[in-house]
GROMACS .gro file of C-alpha atoms in nm:
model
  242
    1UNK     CA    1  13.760   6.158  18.924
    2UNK     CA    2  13.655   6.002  19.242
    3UNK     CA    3  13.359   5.754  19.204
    4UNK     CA    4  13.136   5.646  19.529
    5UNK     CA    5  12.854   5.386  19.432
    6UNK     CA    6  12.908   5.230  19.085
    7UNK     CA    7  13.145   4.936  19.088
    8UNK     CA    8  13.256   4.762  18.775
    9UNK     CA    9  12.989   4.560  18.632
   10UNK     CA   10  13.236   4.263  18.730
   11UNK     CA   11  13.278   4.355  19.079
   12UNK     CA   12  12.871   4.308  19.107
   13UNK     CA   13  12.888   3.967  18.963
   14UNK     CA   14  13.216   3.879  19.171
   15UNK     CA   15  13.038   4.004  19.555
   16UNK     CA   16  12.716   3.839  19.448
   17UNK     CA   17  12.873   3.529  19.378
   18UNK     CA   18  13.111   3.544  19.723
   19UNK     CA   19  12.714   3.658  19.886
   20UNK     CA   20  12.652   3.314  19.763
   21UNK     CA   21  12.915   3.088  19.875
   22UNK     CA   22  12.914   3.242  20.225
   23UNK     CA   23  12.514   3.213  20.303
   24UNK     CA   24  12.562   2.780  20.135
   25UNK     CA   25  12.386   2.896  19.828
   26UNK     CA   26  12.713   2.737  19.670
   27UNK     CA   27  12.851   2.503  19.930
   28UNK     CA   28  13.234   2.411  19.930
   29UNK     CA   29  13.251   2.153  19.691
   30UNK     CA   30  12.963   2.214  19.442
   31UNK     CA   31  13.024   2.333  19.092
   32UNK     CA   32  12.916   2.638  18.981
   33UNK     CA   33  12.684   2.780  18.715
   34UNK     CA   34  12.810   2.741  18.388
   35UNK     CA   35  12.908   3.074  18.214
   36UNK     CA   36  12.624   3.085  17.994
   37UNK     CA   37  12.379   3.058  18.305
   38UNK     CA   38  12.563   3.326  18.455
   39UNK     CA   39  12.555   3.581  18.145
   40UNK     CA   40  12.201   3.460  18.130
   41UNK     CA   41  12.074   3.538  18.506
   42UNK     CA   42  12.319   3.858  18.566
   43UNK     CA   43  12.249   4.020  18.188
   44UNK     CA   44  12.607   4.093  18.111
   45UNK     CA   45  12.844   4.033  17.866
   46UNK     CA   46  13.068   3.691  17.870
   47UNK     CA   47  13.383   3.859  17.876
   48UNK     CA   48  13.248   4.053  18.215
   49UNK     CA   49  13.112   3.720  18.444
   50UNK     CA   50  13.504   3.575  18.339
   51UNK     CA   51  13.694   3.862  18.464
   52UNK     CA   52  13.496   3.814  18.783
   53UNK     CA   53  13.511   3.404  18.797
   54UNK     CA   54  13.930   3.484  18.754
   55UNK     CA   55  13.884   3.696  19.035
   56UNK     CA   56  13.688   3.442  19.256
   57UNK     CA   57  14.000   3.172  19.137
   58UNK     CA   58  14.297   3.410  19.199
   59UNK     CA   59  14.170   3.440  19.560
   60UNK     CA   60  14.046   3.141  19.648
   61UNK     CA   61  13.657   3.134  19.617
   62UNK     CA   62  13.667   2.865  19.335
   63UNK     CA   63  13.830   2.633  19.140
   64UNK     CA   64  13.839   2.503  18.776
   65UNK     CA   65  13.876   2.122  18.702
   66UNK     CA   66  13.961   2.080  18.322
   67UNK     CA   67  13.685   1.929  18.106
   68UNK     CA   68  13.471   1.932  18.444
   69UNK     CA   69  13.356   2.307  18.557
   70UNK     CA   70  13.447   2.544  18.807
   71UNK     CA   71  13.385   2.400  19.177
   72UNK     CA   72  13.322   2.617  19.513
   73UNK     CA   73  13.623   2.609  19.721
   74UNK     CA   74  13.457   2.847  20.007
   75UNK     CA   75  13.577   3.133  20.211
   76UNK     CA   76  13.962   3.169  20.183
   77UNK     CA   77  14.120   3.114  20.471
   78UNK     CA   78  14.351   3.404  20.450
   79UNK     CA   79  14.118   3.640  20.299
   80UNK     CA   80  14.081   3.837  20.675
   81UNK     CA   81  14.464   3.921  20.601
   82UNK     CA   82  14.455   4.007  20.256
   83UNK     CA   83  14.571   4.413  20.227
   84UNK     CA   84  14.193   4.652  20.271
   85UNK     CA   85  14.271   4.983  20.284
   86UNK     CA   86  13.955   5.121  20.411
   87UNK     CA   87  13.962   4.847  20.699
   88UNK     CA   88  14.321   4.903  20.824
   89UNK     CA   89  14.284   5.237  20.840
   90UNK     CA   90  13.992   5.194  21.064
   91UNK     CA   91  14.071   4.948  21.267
   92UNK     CA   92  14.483   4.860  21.236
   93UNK     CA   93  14.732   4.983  21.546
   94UNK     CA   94  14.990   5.200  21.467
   95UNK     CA   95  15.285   4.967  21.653
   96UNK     CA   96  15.347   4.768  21.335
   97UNK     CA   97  15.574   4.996  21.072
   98UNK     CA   98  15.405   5.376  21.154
   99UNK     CA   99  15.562   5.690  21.246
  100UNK     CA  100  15.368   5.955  21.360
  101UNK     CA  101  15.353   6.285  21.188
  102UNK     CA  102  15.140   6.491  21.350
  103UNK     CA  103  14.862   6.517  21.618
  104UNK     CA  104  14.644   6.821  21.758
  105UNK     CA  105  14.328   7.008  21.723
  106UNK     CA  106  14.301   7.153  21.364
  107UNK     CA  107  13.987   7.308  21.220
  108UNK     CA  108  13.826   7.071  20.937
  109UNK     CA  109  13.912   7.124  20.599
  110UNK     CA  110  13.582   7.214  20.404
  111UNK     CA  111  13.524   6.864  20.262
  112UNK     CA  112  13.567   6.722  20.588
  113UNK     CA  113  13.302   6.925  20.810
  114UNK     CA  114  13.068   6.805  20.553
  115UNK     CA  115  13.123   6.445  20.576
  116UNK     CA  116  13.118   6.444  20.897
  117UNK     CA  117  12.864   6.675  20.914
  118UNK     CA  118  12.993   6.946  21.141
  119UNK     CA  119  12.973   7.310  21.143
  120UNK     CA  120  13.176   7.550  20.930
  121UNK     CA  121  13.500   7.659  21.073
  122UNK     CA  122  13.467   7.381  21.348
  123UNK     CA  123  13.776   7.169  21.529
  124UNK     CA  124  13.841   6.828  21.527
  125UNK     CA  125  14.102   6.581  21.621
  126UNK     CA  126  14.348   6.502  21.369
  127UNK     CA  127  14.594   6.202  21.350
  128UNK     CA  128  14.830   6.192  21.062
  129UNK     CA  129  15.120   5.886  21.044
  130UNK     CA  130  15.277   5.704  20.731
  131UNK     CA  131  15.299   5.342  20.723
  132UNK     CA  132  15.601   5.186  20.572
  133UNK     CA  133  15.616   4.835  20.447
  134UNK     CA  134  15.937   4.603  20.356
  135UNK     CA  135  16.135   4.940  20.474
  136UNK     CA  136  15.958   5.171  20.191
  137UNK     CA  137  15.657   5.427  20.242
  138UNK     CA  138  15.326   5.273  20.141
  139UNK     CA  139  15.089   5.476  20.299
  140UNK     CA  140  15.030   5.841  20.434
  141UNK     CA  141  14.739   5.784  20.643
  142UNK     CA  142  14.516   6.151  20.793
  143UNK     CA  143  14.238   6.070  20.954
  144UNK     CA  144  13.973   6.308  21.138
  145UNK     CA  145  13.788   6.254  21.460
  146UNK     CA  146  13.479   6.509  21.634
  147UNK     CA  147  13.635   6.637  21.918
  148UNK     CA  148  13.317   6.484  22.146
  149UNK     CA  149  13.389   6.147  22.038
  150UNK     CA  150  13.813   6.209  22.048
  151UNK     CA  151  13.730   6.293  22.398
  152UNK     CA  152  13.896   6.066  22.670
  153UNK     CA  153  14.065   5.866  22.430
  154UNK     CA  154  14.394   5.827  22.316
  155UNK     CA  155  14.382   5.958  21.968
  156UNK     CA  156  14.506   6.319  22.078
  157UNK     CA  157  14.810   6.150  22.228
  158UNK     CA  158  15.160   6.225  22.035
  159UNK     CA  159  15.256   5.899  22.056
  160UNK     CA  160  15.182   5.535  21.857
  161UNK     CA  161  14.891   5.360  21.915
  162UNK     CA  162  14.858   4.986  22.005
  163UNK     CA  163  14.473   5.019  21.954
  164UNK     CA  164  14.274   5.065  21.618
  165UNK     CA  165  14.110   5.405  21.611
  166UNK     CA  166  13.721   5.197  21.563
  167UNK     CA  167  13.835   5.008  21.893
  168UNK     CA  168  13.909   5.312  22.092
  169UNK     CA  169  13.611   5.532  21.961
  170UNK     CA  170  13.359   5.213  22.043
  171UNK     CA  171  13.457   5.118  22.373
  172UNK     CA  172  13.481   5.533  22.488
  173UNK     CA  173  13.182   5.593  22.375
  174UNK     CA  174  12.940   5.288  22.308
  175UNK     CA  175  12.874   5.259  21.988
  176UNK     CA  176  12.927   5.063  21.702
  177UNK     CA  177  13.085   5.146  21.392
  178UNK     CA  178  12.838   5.024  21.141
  179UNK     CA  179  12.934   5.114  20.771
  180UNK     CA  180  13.188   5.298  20.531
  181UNK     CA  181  13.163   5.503  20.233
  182UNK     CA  182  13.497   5.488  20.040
  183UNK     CA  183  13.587   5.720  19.768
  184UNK     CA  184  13.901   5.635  19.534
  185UNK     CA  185  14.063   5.926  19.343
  186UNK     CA  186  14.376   5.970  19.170
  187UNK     CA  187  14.541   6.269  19.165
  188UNK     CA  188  14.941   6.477  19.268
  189UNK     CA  189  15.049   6.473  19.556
  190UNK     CA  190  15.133   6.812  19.789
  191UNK     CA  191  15.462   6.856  19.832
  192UNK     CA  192  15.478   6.729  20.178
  193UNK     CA  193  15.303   6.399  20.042
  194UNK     CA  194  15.591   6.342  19.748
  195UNK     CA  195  15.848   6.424  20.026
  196UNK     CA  196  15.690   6.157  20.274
  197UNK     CA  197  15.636   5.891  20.029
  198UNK     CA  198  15.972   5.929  19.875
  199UNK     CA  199  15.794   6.009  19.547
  200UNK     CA  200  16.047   6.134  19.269
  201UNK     CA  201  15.867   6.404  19.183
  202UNK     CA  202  15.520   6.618  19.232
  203UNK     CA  203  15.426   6.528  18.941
  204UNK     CA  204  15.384   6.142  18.981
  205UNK     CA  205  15.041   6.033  19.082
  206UNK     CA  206  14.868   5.890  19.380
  207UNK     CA  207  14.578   5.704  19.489
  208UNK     CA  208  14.356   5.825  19.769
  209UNK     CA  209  14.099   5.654  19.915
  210UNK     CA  210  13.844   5.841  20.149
  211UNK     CA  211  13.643   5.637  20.407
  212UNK     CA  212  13.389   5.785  20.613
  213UNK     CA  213  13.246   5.581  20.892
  214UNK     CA  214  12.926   5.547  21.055
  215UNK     CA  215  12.742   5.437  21.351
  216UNK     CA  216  12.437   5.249  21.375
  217UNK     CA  217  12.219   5.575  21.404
  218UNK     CA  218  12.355   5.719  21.072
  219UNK     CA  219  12.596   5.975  21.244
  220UNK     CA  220  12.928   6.035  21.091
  221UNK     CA  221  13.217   5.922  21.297
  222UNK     CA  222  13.550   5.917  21.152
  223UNK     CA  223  13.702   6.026  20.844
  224UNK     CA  224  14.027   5.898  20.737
  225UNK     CA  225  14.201   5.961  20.403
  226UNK     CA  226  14.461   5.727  20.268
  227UNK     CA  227  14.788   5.865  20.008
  228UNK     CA  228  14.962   5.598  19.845
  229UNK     CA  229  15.227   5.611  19.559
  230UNK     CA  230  14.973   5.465  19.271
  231UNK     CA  231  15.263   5.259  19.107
  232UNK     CA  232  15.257   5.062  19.387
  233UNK     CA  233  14.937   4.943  19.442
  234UNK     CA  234  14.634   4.795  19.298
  235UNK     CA  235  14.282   4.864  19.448
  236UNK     CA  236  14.105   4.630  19.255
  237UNK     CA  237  13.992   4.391  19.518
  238UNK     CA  238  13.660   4.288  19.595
  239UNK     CA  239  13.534   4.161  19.919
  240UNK     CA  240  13.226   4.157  20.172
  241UNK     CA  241  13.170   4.404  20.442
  242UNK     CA  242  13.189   4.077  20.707
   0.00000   0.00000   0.00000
């Protein structure tokens, strides 16, 4: 089932903590809370504020020193290249591993007027490609665009783009893309999906992940809905909206 506003308990614990080391809370080089402190000031279990400080570690947010504590490390220096689903398909070209699938006016599925807040029955833009990585499918990649804001840019073009679709949609139109809601699902693929993914069957399950984006004002902007082959990926990384 598709969840929208209730991370793991860890996850909490793991984006207050990076909240933390980014405003100097924590500076680089100070040690952190011990884990009873942490248990004690976030009110969950011990086996919950580990999982997150192995998180902070694996990326780079911390370090432990035997028989001394774990010590602040800072922003990872690499973190802005890390794999983020909801921000690539956002804000990534299309020159780098995409083909293009398809491109055109289409009227918006049901679920998608509503997001975006449009009328029943109503057109929009939509952009479909799939992304492959290391020469295999990763990603199918269908995202959705009113036609007012579509308008004079080069999203209806049948061709690849060497601009991110927030890029193209902000400097058309000025305005700023200002947050995402991003739904995560699992669930079979169409047929079309299986046959574009180079999934061995229709019965072997994907991830999708849903991000709706918004300006400033509150107004929907862009929908995009990401397919990939859920034995190949992981979505369990955390990170701030920065």
């Amino acid at each position: 089932m598709p969840f929208e506003s209730a991370p793991p308990k860890y996850a909490q614990v793991v984006a207050g903590l990076q909240e933390r080391i980014l405003d100097g809370t924590y500076p680089a080089g100070s040690m952190l809370p011990s884990e009873d402190q942490l248990v004690n000031e976030w009110g969950m279990s011990r086996t919950t504020v580990i999982r997150a400080l192995q998180i902070l570690s694996r990326d780079g947010w911390i370090e432990s020193q035997q028989g001394r504590g774990r010590f602040v490390r800072g922003r990872p220096a690499a973190m802005d290249q890390r794999f983020r689903p909801s921000r690539n398909a956002l804000e990534q070209s299309e020159t780098s591993g995409s083909r293009l699938v398809d491109v055109g006016h289409v009227i918006a599925p049901n679920t998608v007027a509503a997001a975006l807040n449009l009328k029943k029955n109503e057109a929009v833009l939509m952009r479909r490609r799939l992304v492959v990585r290391d020469d295999e499918p990763d990603e199918l990649v269908t995202a959705y665009f009113p036609l007012d804001l579509a308008h004079g840019t080069a999203l209806g073009n049948e061709a690849l783009m060497s601009e991110g679709a927030r890029q193209l949609i902000e400097s058309r139109n000025k305005i700023r893309y200002d947050h995402v809601i991003e739904r995560i699902a699992a669930r079979l693929p169409s047929g079309e999906e299986a046959l574009l993914l180079g999934l061995p069957s229709k019965r072997t399950p994907v991830l999708t992940v849903t991000v709706t984006a918004f300006e400033a004002s509150g107004r929907p902007v862009q929908l995009a809905e990401l397919v990939l082959p859920g034995d190949r990926h992981e979505l369990e990384d955390t990170y701030p909206l920065v």
